[in-house]
Amino acid sequence: MSLSIRPGWCGGAPRAAPPPPGPRHALRNTRYAIHYPDGTTDRRFITTVDDYLATLGGPFQIRLPNAPLLPGRIEKLIEANPPP
C-alpha cells in the first residue's frame, strides 16, 4: 500500500492506493496479521528489531532511511508492546 500526505500537494489530502489481490497484511505496534481471501488469519507478535525491519521492508514494501536512531526506537516500541 502506498500512502502520501504532503502539505500543499493536491490540497494536502491523503492519497492511498488499494492493496494488490491476495492476502492483506496488517501491523499495529508489534501485532502482525495476515488476512487471507478465504477468511482465515495468521497472527503473531514481532519480537525483534530485525524481524520488524524485515516485515516493513518485505510485505509492506516500505523503504526505510539509513537512520542510526531507528533500531533503538523500534526496540522501545517492542518493549512497550510485548506479547500477552
PDB file of N, CA and C in Angstrom:
ATOM      1  N   MET A   1       0.836  -1.169   0.000  1.00  0.00           N
ATOM      2  CA  MET A   1       0.000   0.000   0.000  1.00  0.00           C
ATOM      3  C   MET A   1       0.879   1.229   0.000  1.00  0.00           C
ATOM      4  N   SER A   2       0.411   2.213  -0.656  1.00  0.00           N
ATOM      5  CA  SER A   2       1.147   3.466  -0.724  1.00  0.00           C
ATOM      6  C   SER A   2       0.298   4.557  -0.110  1.00  0.00           C
ATOM      7  N   LEU A   3       0.876   5.357   0.762  1.00  0.00           N
ATOM      8  CA  LEU A   3       0.165   6.467   1.384  1.00  0.00           C
ATOM      9  C   LEU A   3       1.081   7.667   1.396  1.00  0.00           C
ATOM     10  N   SER A   4       0.522   8.790   0.996  1.00  0.00           N
ATOM     11  CA  SER A   4       1.328  10.004   0.972  1.00  0.00           C
ATOM     12  C   SER A   4       0.498  11.166   1.479  1.00  0.00           C
ATOM     13  N   ILE A   5       1.058  11.944   2.382  1.00  0.00           N
ATOM     14  CA  ILE A   5       0.419  13.172   2.843  1.00  0.00           C
ATOM     15  C   ILE A   5       1.481  14.265   2.781  1.00  0.00           C
ATOM     16  N   ARG A   6       1.283  15.195   1.912  1.00  0.00           N
ATOM     17  CA  ARG A   6       2.242  16.292   1.757  1.00  0.00           C
ATOM     18  C   ARG A   6       1.479  17.607   1.762  1.00  0.00           C
ATOM     19  N   PRO A   7       1.771  18.497   2.692  1.00  0.00           N
ATOM     20  CA  PRO A   7       1.100  19.798   2.707  1.00  0.00           C
ATOM     21  C   PRO A   7       1.295  20.522   1.383  1.00  0.00           C
ATOM     22  N   GLY A   8       0.223  21.088   0.874  1.00  0.00           N
ATOM     23  CA  GLY A   8       0.311  21.835  -0.369  1.00  0.00           C
ATOM     24  C   GLY A   8       0.279  20.964  -1.608  1.00  0.00           C
ATOM     25  N   TRP A   9       0.322  19.667  -1.447  1.00  0.00           N
ATOM     26  CA  TRP A   9       0.306  18.767  -2.601  1.00  0.00           C
ATOM     27  C   TRP A   9      -1.098  18.206  -2.729  1.00  0.00           C
ATOM     28  N   CYS A  10      -1.766  18.456  -3.800  1.00  0.00           N
ATOM     29  CA  CYS A  10      -3.153  18.018  -4.022  1.00  0.00           C
ATOM     30  C   CYS A  10      -4.034  18.463  -2.852  1.00  0.00           C
ATOM     31  N   GLY A  11      -3.808  19.664  -2.371  1.00  0.00           N
ATOM     32  CA  GLY A  11      -4.605  20.168  -1.269  1.00  0.00           C
ATOM     33  C   GLY A  11      -4.261  19.550   0.070  1.00  0.00           C
ATOM     34  N   GLY A  12      -3.159  18.835   0.156  1.00  0.00           N
ATOM     35  CA  GLY A  12      -2.760  18.203   1.410  1.00  0.00           C
ATOM     36  C   GLY A  12      -3.608  16.998   1.759  1.00  0.00           C
ATOM     37  N   ALA A  13      -4.418  16.521   0.834  1.00  0.00           N
ATOM     38  CA  ALA A  13      -5.295  15.374   1.092  1.00  0.00           C
ATOM     39  C   ALA A  13      -4.496  14.077   1.036  1.00  0.00           C
ATOM     40  N   PRO A  14      -4.795  13.148   1.943  1.00  0.00           N
ATOM     41  CA  PRO A  14      -4.121  11.848   1.881  1.00  0.00           C
ATOM     42  C   PRO A  14      -4.463  11.128   0.591  1.00  0.00           C
ATOM     43  N   ARG A  15      -3.497  10.421   0.064  1.00  0.00           N
ATOM     44  CA  ARG A  15      -3.688   9.609  -1.136  1.00  0.00           C
ATOM     45  C   ARG A  15      -3.272   8.189  -0.801  1.00  0.00           C
ATOM     46  N   ALA A  16      -4.093   7.236  -1.153  1.00  0.00           N
ATOM     47  CA  ALA A  16      -3.774   5.835  -0.868  1.00  0.00           C
ATOM     48  C   ALA A  16      -4.086   4.994  -2.088  1.00  0.00           C
ATOM     49  N   ALA A  17      -3.293   3.966  -2.287  1.00  0.00           N
ATOM     50  CA  ALA A  17      -3.524   3.026  -3.374  1.00  0.00           C
ATOM     51  C   ALA A  17      -4.058   1.725  -2.789  1.00  0.00           C
ATOM     52  N   PRO A  18      -4.992   1.079  -3.468  1.00  0.00           N
ATOM     53  CA  PRO A  18      -5.531  -0.176  -2.938  1.00  0.00           C
ATOM     54  C   PRO A  18      -4.478  -1.279  -2.942  1.00  0.00           C
ATOM     55  N   PRO A  19      -4.612  -2.214  -2.012  1.00  0.00           N
ATOM     56  CA  PRO A  19      -3.649  -3.315  -1.978  1.00  0.00           C
ATOM     57  C   PRO A  19      -3.850  -4.244  -3.170  1.00  0.00           C
ATOM     58  N   PRO A  20      -2.819  -4.958  -3.544  1.00  0.00           N
ATOM     59  CA  PRO A  20      -2.961  -5.924  -4.640  1.00  0.00           C
ATOM     60  C   PRO A  20      -3.845  -7.087  -4.197  1.00  0.00           C
ATOM     61  N   PRO A  21      -4.364  -7.856  -5.157  1.00  0.00           N
ATOM     62  CA  PRO A  21      -5.167  -9.018  -4.786  1.00  0.00           C
ATOM     63  C   PRO A  21      -4.348 -10.005  -3.953  1.00  0.00           C
ATOM     64  N   GLY A  22      -5.021 -10.753  -3.118  1.00  0.00           N
ATOM     65  CA  GLY A  22      -4.336 -11.741  -2.292  1.00  0.00           C
ATOM     66  C   GLY A  22      -4.439 -11.377  -0.834  1.00  0.00           C
ATOM     67  N   PRO A  23      -3.515 -11.866  -0.024  1.00  0.00           N
ATOM     68  CA  PRO A  23      -3.600 -11.606   1.417  1.00  0.00           C
ATOM     69  C   PRO A  23      -3.394 -10.128   1.739  1.00  0.00           C
ATOM     70  N   ARG A  24      -4.015  -9.709   2.834  1.00  0.00           N
ATOM     71  CA  ARG A  24      -3.870  -8.338   3.320  1.00  0.00           C
ATOM     72  C   ARG A  24      -3.043  -8.394   4.596  1.00  0.00           C
ATOM     73  N   HIS A  25      -2.015  -7.575   4.668  1.00  0.00           N
ATOM     74  CA  HIS A  25      -1.121  -7.540   5.821  1.00  0.00           C
ATOM     75  C   HIS A  25      -1.489  -6.371   6.715  1.00  0.00           C
ATOM     76  N   ALA A  26      -1.476  -6.602   8.020  1.00  0.00           N
ATOM     77  CA  ALA A  26      -1.800  -5.548   8.979  1.00  0.00           C
ATOM     78  C   ALA A  26      -0.758  -5.553  10.092  1.00  0.00           C
ATOM     79  N   LEU A  27      -0.305  -4.366  10.475  1.00  0.00           N
ATOM     80  CA  LEU A  27       0.682  -4.231  11.546  1.00  0.00           C
ATOM     81  C   LEU A  27       0.231  -3.110  12.467  1.00  0.00           C
ATOM     82  N   ARG A  28       0.063  -3.459  13.727  1.00  0.00           N
ATOM     83  CA  ARG A  28      -0.261  -2.453  14.746  1.00  0.00           C
ATOM     84  C   ARG A  28       0.708  -2.656  15.895  1.00  0.00           C
ATOM     85  N   ASN A  29       1.618  -1.717  16.036  1.00  0.00           N
ATOM     86  CA  ASN A  29       2.700  -1.836  17.011  1.00  0.00           C
ATOM     87  C   ASN A  29       3.461  -3.129  16.741  1.00  0.00           C
ATOM     88  N   THR A  30       3.338  -4.140  17.584  1.00  0.00           N
ATOM     89  CA  THR A  30       4.062  -5.399  17.358  1.00  0.00           C
ATOM     90  C   THR A  30       3.143  -6.529  16.924  1.00  0.00           C
ATOM     91  N   ARG A  31       1.851  -6.237  16.773  1.00  0.00           N
ATOM     92  CA  ARG A  31       0.896  -7.269  16.344  1.00  0.00           C
ATOM     93  C   ARG A  31       0.831  -7.300  14.830  1.00  0.00           C
ATOM     94  N   TYR A  32       1.188  -8.421  14.260  1.00  0.00           N
ATOM     95  CA  TYR A  32       1.221  -8.590  12.806  1.00  0.00           C
ATOM     96  C   TYR A  32       0.212  -9.656  12.421  1.00  0.00           C
ATOM     97  N   ALA A  33      -0.612  -9.352  11.430  1.00  0.00           N
ATOM     98  CA  ALA A  33      -1.620 -10.299  10.969  1.00  0.00           C
ATOM     99  C   ALA A  33      -1.616 -10.356   9.454  1.00  0.00           C
ATOM    100  N   ILE A  34      -1.887 -11.542   8.953  1.00  0.00           N
ATOM    101  CA  ILE A  34      -2.074 -11.737   7.518  1.00  0.00           C
ATOM    102  C   ILE A  34      -3.494 -12.268   7.345  1.00  0.00           C
ATOM    103  N   HIS A  35      -4.330 -11.494   6.660  1.00  0.00           N
ATOM    104  CA  HIS A  35      -5.718 -11.856   6.418  1.00  0.00           C
ATOM    105  C   HIS A  35      -5.825 -12.399   4.993  1.00  0.00           C
ATOM    106  N   TYR A  36      -6.256 -13.642   4.866  1.00  0.00           N
ATOM    107  CA  TYR A  36      -6.345 -14.300   3.564  1.00  0.00           C
ATOM    108  C   TYR A  36      -7.739 -14.151   2.967  1.00  0.00           C
ATOM    109  N   PRO A  37      -7.848 -14.202   1.643  1.00  0.00           N
ATOM    110  CA  PRO A  37      -9.152 -14.055   0.991  1.00  0.00           C
ATOM    111  C   PRO A  37     -10.190 -15.101   1.432  1.00  0.00           C
ATOM    112  N   ASP A  38      -9.740 -16.265   1.899  1.00  0.00           N
ATOM    113  CA  ASP A  38     -10.696 -17.295   2.330  1.00  0.00           C
ATOM    114  C   ASP A  38     -11.255 -17.035   3.729  1.00  0.00           C
ATOM    115  N   GLY A  39     -10.843 -15.922   4.353  1.00  0.00           N
ATOM    116  CA  GLY A  39     -11.353 -15.554   5.661  1.00  0.00           C
ATOM    117  C   GLY A  39     -10.483 -15.980   6.830  1.00  0.00           C
ATOM    118  N   THR A  40      -9.438 -16.749   6.590  1.00  0.00           N
ATOM    119  CA  THR A  40      -8.543 -17.147   7.675  1.00  0.00           C
ATOM    120  C   THR A  40      -7.518 -16.043   7.937  1.00  0.00           C
ATOM    121  N   THR A  41      -6.978 -16.067   9.138  1.00  0.00           N
ATOM    122  CA  THR A  41      -5.992 -15.062   9.538  1.00  0.00           C
ATOM    123  C   THR A  41      -4.880 -15.726  10.322  1.00  0.00           C
ATOM    124  N   ASP A  42      -3.646 -15.391   9.974  1.00  0.00           N
ATOM    125  CA  ASP A  42      -2.475 -15.787  10.756  1.00  0.00           C
ATOM    126  C   ASP A  42      -2.058 -14.564  11.569  1.00  0.00           C
ATOM    127  N   ARG A  43      -1.830 -14.769  12.876  1.00  0.00           N
ATOM    128  CA  ARG A  43      -1.430 -13.671  13.750  1.00  0.00           C
ATOM    129  C   ARG A  43      -0.159 -14.046  14.507  1.00  0.00           C
ATOM    130  N   ARG A  44       0.684 -13.050  14.720  1.00  0.00           N
ATOM    131  CA  ARG A  44       1.872 -13.254  15.542  1.00  0.00           C
ATOM    132  C   ARG A  44       2.359 -11.905  16.041  1.00  0.00           C
ATOM    133  N   PHE A  45       3.259 -11.971  17.010  1.00  0.00           N
ATOM    134  CA  PHE A  45       3.887 -10.767  17.533  1.00  0.00           C
ATOM    135  C   PHE A  45       5.304 -10.679  16.981  1.00  0.00           C
ATOM    136  N   ILE A  46       5.716  -9.486  16.664  1.00  0.00           N
ATOM    137  CA  ILE A  46       7.093  -9.240  16.241  1.00  0.00           C
ATOM    138  C   ILE A  46       7.878  -8.917  17.505  1.00  0.00           C
ATOM    139  N   THR A  47       8.956  -9.661  17.736  1.00  0.00           N
ATOM    140  CA  THR A  47       9.691  -9.533  18.994  1.00  0.00           C
ATOM    141  C   THR A  47      11.146  -9.105  18.843  1.00  0.00           C
ATOM    142  N   THR A  48      11.608  -8.907  17.609  1.00  0.00           N
ATOM    143  CA  THR A  48      12.989  -8.446  17.418  1.00  0.00           C
ATOM    144  C   THR A  48      13.021  -7.290  16.423  1.00  0.00           C
ATOM    145  N   VAL A  49      14.037  -6.473  16.543  1.00  0.00           N
ATOM    146  CA  VAL A  49      14.206  -5.343  15.629  1.00  0.00           C
ATOM    147  C   VAL A  49      14.402  -5.849  14.203  1.00  0.00           C
ATOM    148  N   ASP A  50      15.219  -6.884  14.031  1.00  0.00           N
ATOM    149  CA  ASP A  50      15.460  -7.412  12.687  1.00  0.00           C
ATOM    150  C   ASP A  50      14.170  -7.907  12.040  1.00  0.00           C
ATOM    151  N   ASP A  51      13.333  -8.594  12.809  1.00  0.00           N
ATOM    152  CA  ASP A  51      12.063  -9.084  12.280  1.00  0.00           C
ATOM    153  C   ASP A  51      11.149  -7.915  11.917  1.00  0.00           C
ATOM    154  N   TYR A  52      11.135  -6.879  12.747  1.00  0.00           N
ATOM    155  CA  TYR A  52      10.305  -5.701  12.478  1.00  0.00           C
ATOM    156  C   TYR A  52      10.744  -5.026  11.176  1.00  0.00           C
ATOM    157  N   LEU A  53      12.045  -4.829  11.027  1.00  0.00           N
ATOM    158  CA  LEU A  53      12.565  -4.201   9.813  1.00  0.00           C
ATOM    159  C   LEU A  53      12.284  -5.057   8.583  1.00  0.00           C
ATOM    160  N   ALA A  54      12.428  -6.376   8.718  1.00  0.00           N
ATOM    161  CA  ALA A  54      12.151  -7.276   7.602  1.00  0.00           C
ATOM    162  C   ALA A  54      10.676  -7.246   7.223  1.00  0.00           C
ATOM    163  N   THR A  55       9.809  -7.123   8.204  1.00  0.00           N
ATOM    164  CA  THR A  55       8.371  -7.069   7.931  1.00  0.00           C
ATOM    165  C   THR A  55       8.012  -5.770   7.214  1.00  0.00           C
ATOM    166  N   LEU A  56       8.564  -4.661   7.671  1.00  0.00           N
ATOM    167  CA  LEU A  56       8.294  -3.391   6.991  1.00  0.00           C
ATOM    168  C   LEU A  56       8.820  -3.409   5.562  1.00  0.00           C
ATOM    169  N   GLY A  57      10.013  -3.932   5.374  1.00  0.00           N
ATOM    170  CA  GLY A  57      10.632  -3.940   4.051  1.00  0.00           C
ATOM    171  C   GLY A  57      10.094  -5.014   3.127  1.00  0.00           C
ATOM    172  N   GLY A  58       9.566  -6.109   3.701  1.00  0.00           N
ATOM    173  CA  GLY A  58       9.058  -7.219   2.888  1.00  0.00           C
ATOM    174  C   GLY A  58       7.611  -7.014   2.481  1.00  0.00           C
ATOM    175  N   PRO A  59       6.675  -7.527   3.267  1.00  0.00           N
ATOM    176  CA  PRO A  59       5.267  -7.454   2.877  1.00  0.00           C
ATOM    177  C   PRO A  59       4.743  -6.028   2.684  1.00  0.00           C
ATOM    178  N   PHE A  60       5.236  -5.075   3.465  1.00  0.00           N
ATOM    179  CA  PHE A  60       4.737  -3.703   3.351  1.00  0.00           C
ATOM    180  C   PHE A  60       5.506  -2.881   2.325  1.00  0.00           C
ATOM    181  N   GLN A  61       6.631  -3.370   1.874  1.00  0.00           N
ATOM    182  CA  GLN A  61       7.466  -2.715   0.860  1.00  0.00           C
ATOM    183  C   GLN A  61       7.782  -1.264   1.228  1.00  0.00           C
ATOM    184  N   ILE A  62       8.089  -1.049   2.509  1.00  0.00           N
ATOM    185  CA  ILE A  62       8.447   0.288   2.977  1.00  0.00           C
ATOM    186  C   ILE A  62       9.965   0.420   2.954  1.00  0.00           C
ATOM    187  N   ARG A  63      10.438   1.378   2.208  1.00  0.00           N
ATOM    188  CA  ARG A  63      11.873   1.641   2.150  1.00  0.00           C
ATOM    189  C   ARG A  63      12.238   2.548   3.317  1.00  0.00           C
ATOM    190  N   LEU A  64      13.082   2.063   4.167  1.00  0.00           N
ATOM    191  CA  LEU A  64      13.460   2.818   5.360  1.00  0.00           C
ATOM    192  C   LEU A  64      14.764   3.555   5.141  1.00  0.00           C
ATOM    193  N   PRO A  65      14.882   4.753   5.709  1.00  0.00           N
ATOM    194  CA  PRO A  65      16.129   5.503   5.569  1.00  0.00           C
ATOM    195  C   PRO A  65      17.225   4.869   6.414  1.00  0.00           C
ATOM    196  N   ASN A  66      18.447   5.183   6.068  1.00  0.00           N
ATOM    197  CA  ASN A  66      19.576   4.758   6.881  1.00  0.00           C
ATOM    198  C   ASN A  66      19.651   5.726   8.062  1.00  0.00           C
ATOM    199  N   ALA A  67      18.891   5.398   9.112  1.00  0.00           N
ATOM    200  CA  ALA A  67      18.787   6.287  10.273  1.00  0.00           C
ATOM    201  C   ALA A  67      19.347   5.572  11.493  1.00  0.00           C
ATOM    202  N   PRO A  68      20.427   6.075  12.067  1.00  0.00           N
ATOM    203  CA  PRO A  68      21.066   5.393  13.187  1.00  0.00           C
ATOM    204  C   PRO A  68      20.168   5.230  14.418  1.00  0.00           C
ATOM    205  N   LEU A  69      19.201   6.116  14.606  1.00  0.00           N
ATOM    206  CA  LEU A  69      18.333   6.029  15.778  1.00  0.00           C
ATOM    207  C   LEU A  69      17.143   5.081  15.581  1.00  0.00           C
ATOM    208  N   LEU A  70      16.886   4.673  14.348  1.00  0.00           N
ATOM    209  CA  LEU A  70      15.710   3.851  14.058  1.00  0.00           C
ATOM    210  C   LEU A  70      15.690   2.531  14.818  1.00  0.00           C
ATOM    211  N   PRO A  71      16.751   1.726  14.832  1.00  0.00           N
ATOM    212  CA  PRO A  71      16.697   0.465  15.578  1.00  0.00           C
ATOM    213  C   PRO A  71      16.379   0.650  17.064  1.00  0.00           C
ATOM    214  N   GLY A  72      16.927   1.682  17.680  1.00  0.00           N
ATOM    215  CA  GLY A  72      16.636   1.941  19.084  1.00  0.00           C
ATOM    216  C   GLY A  72      15.184   2.312  19.317  1.00  0.00           C
ATOM    217  N   ARG A  73      14.612   3.063  18.408  1.00  0.00           N
ATOM    218  CA  ARG A  73      13.194   3.435  18.536  1.00  0.00           C
ATOM    219  C   ARG A  73      12.296   2.226  18.343  1.00  0.00           C
ATOM    220  N   ILE A  74      12.664   1.370  17.413  1.00  0.00           N
ATOM    221  CA  ILE A  74      11.880   0.148  17.215  1.00  0.00           C
ATOM    222  C   ILE A  74      11.997  -0.750  18.442  1.00  0.00           C
ATOM    223  N   GLU A  75      13.179  -0.837  19.019  1.00  0.00           N
ATOM    224  CA  GLU A  75      13.379  -1.625  20.240  1.00  0.00           C
ATOM    225  C   GLU A  75      12.465  -1.112  21.358  1.00  0.00           C
ATOM    226  N   LYS A  76      12.354   0.194  21.519  1.00  0.00           N
ATOM    227  CA  LYS A  76      11.469   0.769  22.529  1.00  0.00           C
ATOM    228  C   LYS A  76      10.001   0.427  22.229  1.00  0.00           C
ATOM    229  N   LEU A  77       9.633   0.456  20.953  1.00  0.00           N
ATOM    230  CA  LEU A  77       8.272   0.078  20.561  1.00  0.00           C
ATOM    231  C   LEU A  77       7.982  -1.373  20.934  1.00  0.00           C
ATOM    232  N   ILE A  78       8.933  -2.249  20.673  1.00  0.00           N
ATOM    233  CA  ILE A  78       8.781  -3.679  21.001  1.00  0.00           C
ATOM    234  C   ILE A  78       8.679  -3.862  22.505  1.00  0.00           C
ATOM    235  N   GLU A  79       9.513  -3.176  23.263  1.00  0.00           N
ATOM    236  CA  GLU A  79       9.479  -3.283  24.728  1.00  0.00           C
ATOM    237  C   GLU A  79       8.157  -2.786  25.311  1.00  0.00           C
ATOM    238  N   ALA A  80       7.588  -1.746  24.695  1.00  0.00           N
ATOM    239  CA  ALA A  80       6.334  -1.180  25.183  1.00  0.00           C
ATOM    240  C   ALA A  80       5.103  -1.993  24.779  1.00  0.00           C
ATOM    241  N   ASN A  81       5.270  -2.921  23.838  1.00  0.00           N
ATOM    242  CA  ASN A  81       4.145  -3.708  23.315  1.00  0.00           C
ATOM    243  C   ASN A  81       4.503  -5.199  23.296  1.00  0.00           C
ATOM    244  N   PRO A  82       4.775  -5.793  24.461  1.00  0.00           N
ATOM    245  CA  PRO A  82       5.166  -7.203  24.497  1.00  0.00           C
ATOM    246  C   PRO A  82       3.959  -8.123  24.221  1.00  0.00           C
ATOM    247  N   PRO A  83       4.220  -9.338  23.793  1.00  0.00           N
ATOM    248  CA  PRO A  83       3.128 -10.307  23.644  1.00  0.00           C
ATOM    249  C   PRO A  83       2.447 -10.531  24.988  1.00  0.00           C
ATOM    250  N   PRO A  84       1.171 -10.873  24.970  1.00  0.00           N
ATOM    251  CA  PRO A  84       0.473 -11.124  26.251  1.00  0.00           C
ATOM    252  C   PRO A  84       1.006 -12.345  26.975  1.00  0.00           C
TER     253      PRO A  84
END
